[in-house]
Structures are given as structure tokens and as C-alpha cells.
mmCIF file of C-alpha atoms in Angstrom:
data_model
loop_
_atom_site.group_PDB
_atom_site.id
_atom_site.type_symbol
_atom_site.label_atom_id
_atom_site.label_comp_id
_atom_site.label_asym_id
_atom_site.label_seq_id
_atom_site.Cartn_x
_atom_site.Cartn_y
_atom_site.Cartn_z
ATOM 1 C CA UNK L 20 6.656 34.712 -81.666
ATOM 2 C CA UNK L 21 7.320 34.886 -85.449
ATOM 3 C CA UNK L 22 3.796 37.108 -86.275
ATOM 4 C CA UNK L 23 5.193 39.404 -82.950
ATOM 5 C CA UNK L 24 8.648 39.560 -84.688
ATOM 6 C CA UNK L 25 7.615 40.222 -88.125
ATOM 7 C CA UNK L 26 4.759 42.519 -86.818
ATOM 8 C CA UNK L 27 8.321 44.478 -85.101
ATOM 9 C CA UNK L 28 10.094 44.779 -88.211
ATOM 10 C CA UNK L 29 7.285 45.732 -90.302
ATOM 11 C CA UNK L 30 6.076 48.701 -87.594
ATOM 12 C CA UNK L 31 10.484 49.667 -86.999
ATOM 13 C CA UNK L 32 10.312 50.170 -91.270
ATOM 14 C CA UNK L 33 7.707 52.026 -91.272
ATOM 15 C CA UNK L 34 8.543 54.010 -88.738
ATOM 16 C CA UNK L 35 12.034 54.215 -89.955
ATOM 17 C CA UNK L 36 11.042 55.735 -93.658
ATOM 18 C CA UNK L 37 8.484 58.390 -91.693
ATOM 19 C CA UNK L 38 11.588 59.187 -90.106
ATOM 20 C CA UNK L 39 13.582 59.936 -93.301
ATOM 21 C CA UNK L 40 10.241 61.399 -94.771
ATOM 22 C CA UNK L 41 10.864 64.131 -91.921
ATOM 23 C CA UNK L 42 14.412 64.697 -92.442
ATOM 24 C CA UNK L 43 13.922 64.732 -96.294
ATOM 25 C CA UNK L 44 11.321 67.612 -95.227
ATOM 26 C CA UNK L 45 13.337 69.341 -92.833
ATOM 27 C CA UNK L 46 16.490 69.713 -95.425
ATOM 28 C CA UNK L 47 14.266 71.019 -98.092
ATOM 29 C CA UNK L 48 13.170 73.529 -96.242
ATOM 30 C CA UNK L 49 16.167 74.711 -94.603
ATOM 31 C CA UNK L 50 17.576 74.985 -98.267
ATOM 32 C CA UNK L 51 14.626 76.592 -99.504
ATOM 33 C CA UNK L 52 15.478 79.873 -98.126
ATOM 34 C CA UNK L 53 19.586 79.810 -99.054
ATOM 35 C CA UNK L 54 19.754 81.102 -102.388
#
């Protein structure tokens, strides 16, 4: 149960910083073309 759990929350982070990897991404280039 604990190896399951901590396998969870170690996959979720991951996950979660891809996630702001993307919107970090996304931002940049939808400022990239304001001036």
C-alpha cells in the first residue's frame, strides 16, 4: 500500500511539472509574437 501510494505521488509530480512545462511553453509562445 505505501510503495502503491508513494509510486502515486511520485507519477501525479511528475506529471504535474510536465503539465506546467506545457503551459510555461504555451505562454512563451503566445507572447512571442506580441511585440
Amino acid at each position: 500500500m505505501l510503495t502503491t501510494a508513494a509510486i502515486s505521488t511520485s507519477h501525479t509530480a511528475a506529471v504535474v511539472v510536465v503539465i506546467q512545462r506545457d503551459q510555461r511553453v504555451v505562454t512563451i509562445a503566445d507572447h512571442s509574437p506580441e511585440p
